[in-house]
Amino acid sequence: MRSRRWMRVVTTPSGAVAVALLVLVIGLAILAPIIWGDAASEVNDSAPVQGPSSAHWAGTDALGRDIFYRVLVATRLSIELAVMASLLGVVVGTVVGTAPSVLPRWAGRWVSSAVNIAVAFPSLLLVLFFAVVFGVGTTGAVLAIGLAFAPGFARLTQTLSAAVVGRDFVAAARVAGVGRLRILVRHVLPNIGEPLVVNATINAGQALLAFAGLSFLGIGVQAPSYDWGRLLGEGLTQIYVNPAAALAPAVAVVIAGLAFNLLGETAAAVIGVRTGPTRSGPLPATPGRDEPIDASGDQPVLAVENLHVAFPRDGRWATPVRGISFAVRPGEFVGVVGESGSGKSVTALAVSRLIEHPGVVTADRLDFAGVPMLSTPERELRPLLGTSLAMVFQDPTTSFNPTRRVGRQLAEVAEQHQDLRRGPALARAVDRLRAVRIAAAERRAGQYPHEFSGGMRQRAMIGMGLMGTPKLVIADEPTTALDVTVQGQILRLLSEVRAETDAAILLISHDITVVAQTCSRILVMYAGRIVEDLPAADLTRTPRHPYTKALLAVVPDLATDREQPLVAIAGRPPAPEQIPAGCAFAARCPLADERCRTDDPALVQVAQLHRVACWHADDQHDQGTMG
Amino acid sequence: MTAELSSPGRASAAQGLRNPWVAFLIRRLSWLVVSLWVVVTAAFLMIQLVPGDPVRAALGTSAPAELVQARRESLGLDDPLPTQYWNHLRSVLTGDFGTSMTTDLPVSQLVGDRLPTTVTLAALSFVVIILIAVPLGVTIAVLTRGARWRGGELAFTSASVVVAAIPEFLLAVGLVYVFAVTLGWFPVAGGDGMGAWVLPVASLSIGPAAVIARIVRVEVLAVLGQDFVRTARAKRLPPWRIYARHALPNALTATLTLTGLLLTGLVAGTVLVENVFALQGLGSTIVQSILQKDYPVVQGIVLVYGALVLLVNLVVDLVLAALDPRSTIREA
Amino acid sequence: MSELRFEHVSVRYGSGRAALTAVDHVSLTVPSGQVVGLVGESGSGKSTLARAAVGLSPVAEGRVVLEGTDVRRLPRRHRPLQMVFQDPYSSLDPRMTIGQSVAEAMPRAAHGGRRGRRLEVARLLELVNLDPERVDMLPGELSGGQRQRVALARALAGRPEVIIADEITSALDVSVQGALLNVVRGLQRELGLSMLFISHNLAVVRYLSDVIAVMYLGRIVEVGPTLDVLSRPQHPYTRDLLAAASHTRHGLDDPLVSIADAEPADAEPADPHHPPAGCRYHPHCPIGPLVHADRRICVSADPAEGAEQRPHHAACHFTEGGEHLLNREEDRHVRGH
C-alpha cells in the first residue's frame, strides 16, 4: 500500500520530471569524472578566459581549462558533499528530535529548549559559525552545513512526533506496558517516517544550495578541488568576458536543486492531501420518484422537489442526497433525523444554498418564500436570504470568527441587508442578544467569541439569525456540541423563537429523542433519501418504516430493561459513492425480500400527512395493529 | 463577607502581576535574556573551539613568535578560561567588541559602519516581498478555491517550486547577467542612488516572495474552509466582504508567524547578496574576516546577527500577541 | 477479582494563573466484579480521573490502589488495569494490523511462540464478536464500531482485572452503540471484570452500572447504587442531569415548557480555573442561594466536608435529612470557638 503511494508520486507530471532530473544528475555524478576527468583538468596556457566556442561550449577559465567539462565533473563532488551534509543533519536532527520522548521529562525539556533557541537562527548563520569553528575547507563545510540543518530537522521531528504521541494509540500502548523506546520504534517513527523522508529530500536540495553558496564565498571547497559553487565564484569574476563561465555552473546547481525540491514537494503533496482527480463525467440525470408535495394549504416557506446533491470523488459522483422532496410551512417545526452519513446536513446546506463548488445541487423545484433559488442569480437572492433565512450550525466554537467581536459579527448582517449604519446596527445586535436572553448584552457584544461559553455562543448564533425577520431557521445539530444540561435551554430558545416570530424551523439532529420532543413533524433520512415523513405525534404510535422503528428502539432511556440486551441494527449504512440498487436499507432490514434488493421504493402517502418509502409499509402496519 | 473582600492596595498589586500582558512580557523578555546569553557564550566558545592557536592561524606561520605572543596577551588568550569568559561577558555588556586583527580598528566601529547597508537591504526586501506575496497569494487562493481552475493552481505551484529552488546568489548572478551585463541598466557592483539597490533587493526578494505567496494561498484556503466563513456566507455577505473582513485577517495572523522566519532568513540572505554585489555590509565583512581569520570581527558580527535575529523574533511575537484577541488571556 | 480504589486523588495541570485542578480530592471505589458508572458533563474531570488510574495523567495528591497495591508500583509488563478510549479513530495505530495491535498488549511471557500468540489474538477477536479472519486488516478498513471492538480486544489481551471504559460509545452512531454495549456487558459478566464506565449519557450508564458516581467540576458530588441514585437523587446537580436525560424521552407528549422548571437561570457554566467558593454548584443550584436567599452556607462552606455522613455521600448541605447534619456541624463550630 505504501509503495503504491510512492508510485503515485512518480506518475504525476512533476514527479516524473523530478525523477528524470534526479536520474540525470546521479548518472552524471557517477560517470562524468570517469569520462571527462582528464579533459576537465587539462591546462591550456594558450587559450585562457575564452568565450563559448565549438571546442569549449562554455568557454575556458583563467588557466584555459574547459568550463563545460569542469561543470560536469564537479557534479560528483557537489552531490556527494550535499548528501553527506544532509545525512548528517537528518541523523543528528532525528536523534535530537526524538530524544525528548525517550529521555526523562526534565532532560527532554532542556533538549527542546536548546532546539528552540537554535532554530531561531537562520541556517546560514549557523553555517558561518561552524565554518569558523571547524576551519575553512571541505570537511569543515560538511560539518557546518550538517549541524546547521540539524536544529530545523529536530524541530520538525519533534513537532511530528508530539502529534503522534498525543494520540490515543500511544496512550493505549503505554497502558499496555510498552516501553518508551519501543513506542518510539513501533508507533512513532513509522507514523512520521514519510514526512521525514520527504523533508530529508528537500533538505538535500537545500544542502546542495548551501554548499554552492559556501564554496562561492570561498569558505567551502578549496582549490585544487572544485564544486559548482567554486566554479561559480571563479566564473563571476569574468562575467563581462565570458558570462557562460558563471551561468553554466549556475544552471547545474539549479537543475540539481530543483530535482531534489520537486521530488520532495510532489511527494509531500501526494502523501499529504489527496487532491482527487478532476473529471467525474457528467452527472446522471435522475427523474423524481417521490410523490409531489401536497399543494393545498398555505404557500410553503420552503418547497423542495427531487433534490440531489453530488460531489465528485475519485472519478465518480458521490451522492449524499438522492432525490428528496418535502415542504416546510410557515410556523412549522420540522425535524430531520438520521445517522451520520444519511445526508441530513448536506440537505440543510443545499436548501440554504451553501453547497460550494465542486458540489452540484439539482432539483426540480427549490423555492424559498416563493422564490426559485436555483434559477435566481445569487446577487438578487442575497437580501432575501440574508434577512429571511437564519442558520444555526453545529459547533458554535468554530462558527464565529475568532478575531472579531461578537456584537460586530451580528451587526454586520444589519449593515449589509438593512442599510443600517455602524451605530444603529450595533444597537440592534445588542437588542438581539438580549432577545436570546444573554445577560449584560451590551458588555457581551464587545467581547470576542472565546470569552463566551458554548451555550452562550449558540444563543448568539440564534440571535444573529434574528437580526432580520426570519421566515425559516435551519438549525444543524445545534445541541450536539453542548452539555446535556445546556441542550434543553437551546431547544427551548428555538421553540420560543418560533412562537414569537412565527418562523418555521428545520431542526437537524442525529438524536431521535431530541427531534421527537421538539418538533411537530419529522423527516427520517437514510442514505440520502427521506424514508419516512410523519407527524411527531405518530412517531411512537404508528411508525411504518423499519428503519424508523429501529432508530426508536436502539436509543436506551431511563426505562430500558437492564436485564435484556440492547437493541442494535446490524451492519452499517452504505457509503454515498456505493449506494446499492433497490432499497438502501435492505441489507440491514429484517423484512427485506427480493424486491427490496432490486427496486428502490418511492416515498408515498400512506395516511394523512404521513409518507413512507417501504415496500412493506402496509404489512407491517397491519401487523402492528393486529399485535 | 471578609473572606470575599480583599484590601484595595493588595488587589491592585496582585492585579499588576495577574495582568496577562505583564506576565507575557516578563516571560518573553526572560526568554530573550537567556537566548542572548546563549549567543554571547557561543561567540565566546567559537574562538576557543578554533583548532590550534587562533592568533598563529591569523598571523600566518611566518609571523615572529613575539608578535604572536603580544597579540595573545592583548586578546587575553593566556588567562584562565573563567577569567576570559568573565572579561568577554563584561566587555560585551559595555559595548566593547575588541579590535580587528587586520585593520586595528575597534570592531564596534566597523560593525557600526557596515550595519546600515545590511539593514537597509533586508528592510527594503522585506517590504517588497510583502507587497508582492500577500496580494498574489490571496488572488490565487480566491481563484483556485474549491478545486476551481486546476490549471492555474498547477502553474502557480510549479512556478513557485522552481523559483524557490533558485538561491538568492544564483538569482543575483542571473540578474547581473541580464540587467547589468547584457542590458546595462544597472551597475554590476557598487554604484550610488536607488539604482544600486534594485538588483540586490530583487535577488533577495523573488525567492521568498514565491514561498510566502504559496503559504498565503494555503492559509487563505484553509481559512476559507472554516466554519466561520460558512457562517459569513450564511449571512449572505458579498464575496469581497467575506474575503476582506473574515478570511484575510485570519490568514494574515497565521502568515505573520512566518514573517519572523522570513526576516531572519533575509538577514542571512544578505551575506551572499552583499558578496555578489560587493556591498560593504556585515555579510561581506564577515566572509572576508573568516577568510582572513580576523576572529574578533567575526565574533562581533556573529553577536550582532544573533541579537538582530532575536530582536526580530521578539517583535513578531509581540505583534502577534497584540493582534490575536485570543492571546489576551481572559480576565478573572 | 479486584477492587480499584481512588484515595483522595487530585490531578493538577499548569501553574500560576493557568493552574487547573481537574480532579480535586476524589475518593471512589470500584468494587470487585462490579461496574461503576461515572457521569458528568465535559470538563468535569471524569476522563482525567480515568487517565490518572492508568498513569496517563499526573497524580498530584493521593493514590490509586488496586487490590492493596499502589498502581504506580505495578510491574510494567503486567498491567491488570486496562483502558478503552473514546475515539476509535485515534486509538488504533493506522499502520499496524489489528492483530499486531492486539498482540502488542499481550504479556510477553504468555502464549509462547508465534502460533500461540496468533491463536490467542483470534480468540480475543472472537470474544468481541469480530471475525478472526480480519486479523490482518488495517484499522482504516474497519468501521467505528468494529474498531472499538478491536480496542476492547486489545484491552482484554492484557489479562486485566479492571477495565476503564472512557466514553467508548460517544463517537459511534446510535444504531451500533447497542451492539458494543452488549458485548461489553457480556464480557464483564462472563469474566467477572471490575469496570469503571465513563459516559455523559445517563441512560447508558444506568443500563450498565451497579453503582453511579456523579462528577461536577472535579469533585464527586454523589455516589450510590444505580437505581437508588436515579430514584432518589440527593444532589441537585444529579436531579438536573436526570431531568435533562428524561425530558428527551418522556417529553414526547409534554409541551417543552416543562423543561424550564428545574432551571433557575441560564447561568454560565463555571470556570474550572476559578471554581466558585463554598458549594461549586451554588451559581446554578435550584435549591441554593439563587432561590433561597437565606442559604448563605452554600457560598461559605464546602459541602464536601461531612459528605460521608449524608445519604449517597452527597456534597450538598440540603440533602434529605441533611439539615439535621448541618445543625450538628454548626454546633461544632460554635463549640470550637
Short mmCIF file of C-alpha atoms in Angstrom, two decimals, chain A residues 301-302 328-329 331-334 348 351-352 368 387-393 461-466 469-476 478 493-495 497-498 501-508:
data_model
loop_
_atom_site.label_atom_id
_atom_site.label_comp_id
_atom_site.label_asym_id
_atom_site.label_seq_id
_atom_site.Cartn_x
_atom_site.Cartn_y
_atom_site.Cartn_z
CA VAL A 301 -41.91 28.72 3.08
CA LEU A 302 -39.61 26.05 1.71
CA VAL A 328 -41.94 23.35 5.29
CA ARG A 329 -44.95 25.52 6.03
CA GLY A 331 -44.52 28.35 11.61
CA GLU A 332 -43.94 24.64 11.28
CA PHE A 333 -41.28 22.89 13.40
CA VAL A 334 -39.82 20.16 11.25
CA ALA A 348 -29.56 21.66 5.17
CA VAL A 351 -31.63 24.14 0.71
CA SER A 352 -29.85 27.18 2.11
CA PHE A 368 -37.79 29.68 -0.63
CA THR A 387 -32.94 38.68 6.24
CA SER A 388 -35.36 35.75 6.00
CA LEU A 389 -33.27 32.61 6.29
CA ALA A 390 -31.33 32.02 9.51
CA MET A 391 -28.73 29.32 10.01
CA VAL A 392 -27.54 27.76 13.26
CA PHE A 393 -24.57 25.44 12.93
CA MET A 461 -25.74 32.41 16.79
CA ILE A 462 -29.51 32.24 17.08
CA GLY A 463 -29.51 35.96 17.84
CA MET A 464 -27.58 36.50 14.62
CA GLY A 465 -30.40 34.78 12.75
CA LEU A 466 -32.86 37.14 14.41
CA THR A 469 -37.08 38.77 10.33
CA PRO A 470 -36.55 35.10 9.61
CA LYS A 471 -39.20 33.07 7.86
CA LEU A 472 -37.15 29.92 8.34
CA VAL A 473 -34.45 28.93 10.82
CA ILE A 474 -32.31 25.97 9.79
CA ALA A 475 -30.57 24.52 12.85
CA ASP A 476 -28.00 21.85 12.00
CA PRO A 478 -27.43 22.87 17.30
CA LEU A 493 -34.99 29.02 22.92
CA LEU A 494 -35.67 27.72 19.42
CA SER A 495 -39.27 26.95 20.39
CA VAL A 497 -38.28 31.94 18.61
CA ARG A 498 -40.88 30.03 16.66
CA THR A 501 -41.73 35.28 15.30
CA ASP A 502 -43.80 32.60 13.62
CA ALA A 503 -40.69 31.49 11.77
CA ALA A 504 -40.64 27.91 10.61
CA ILE A 505 -37.80 25.80 12.00
CA LEU A 506 -35.93 22.96 10.37
CA LEU A 507 -34.07 21.12 13.12
CA ILE A 508 -31.48 18.59 12.04
#
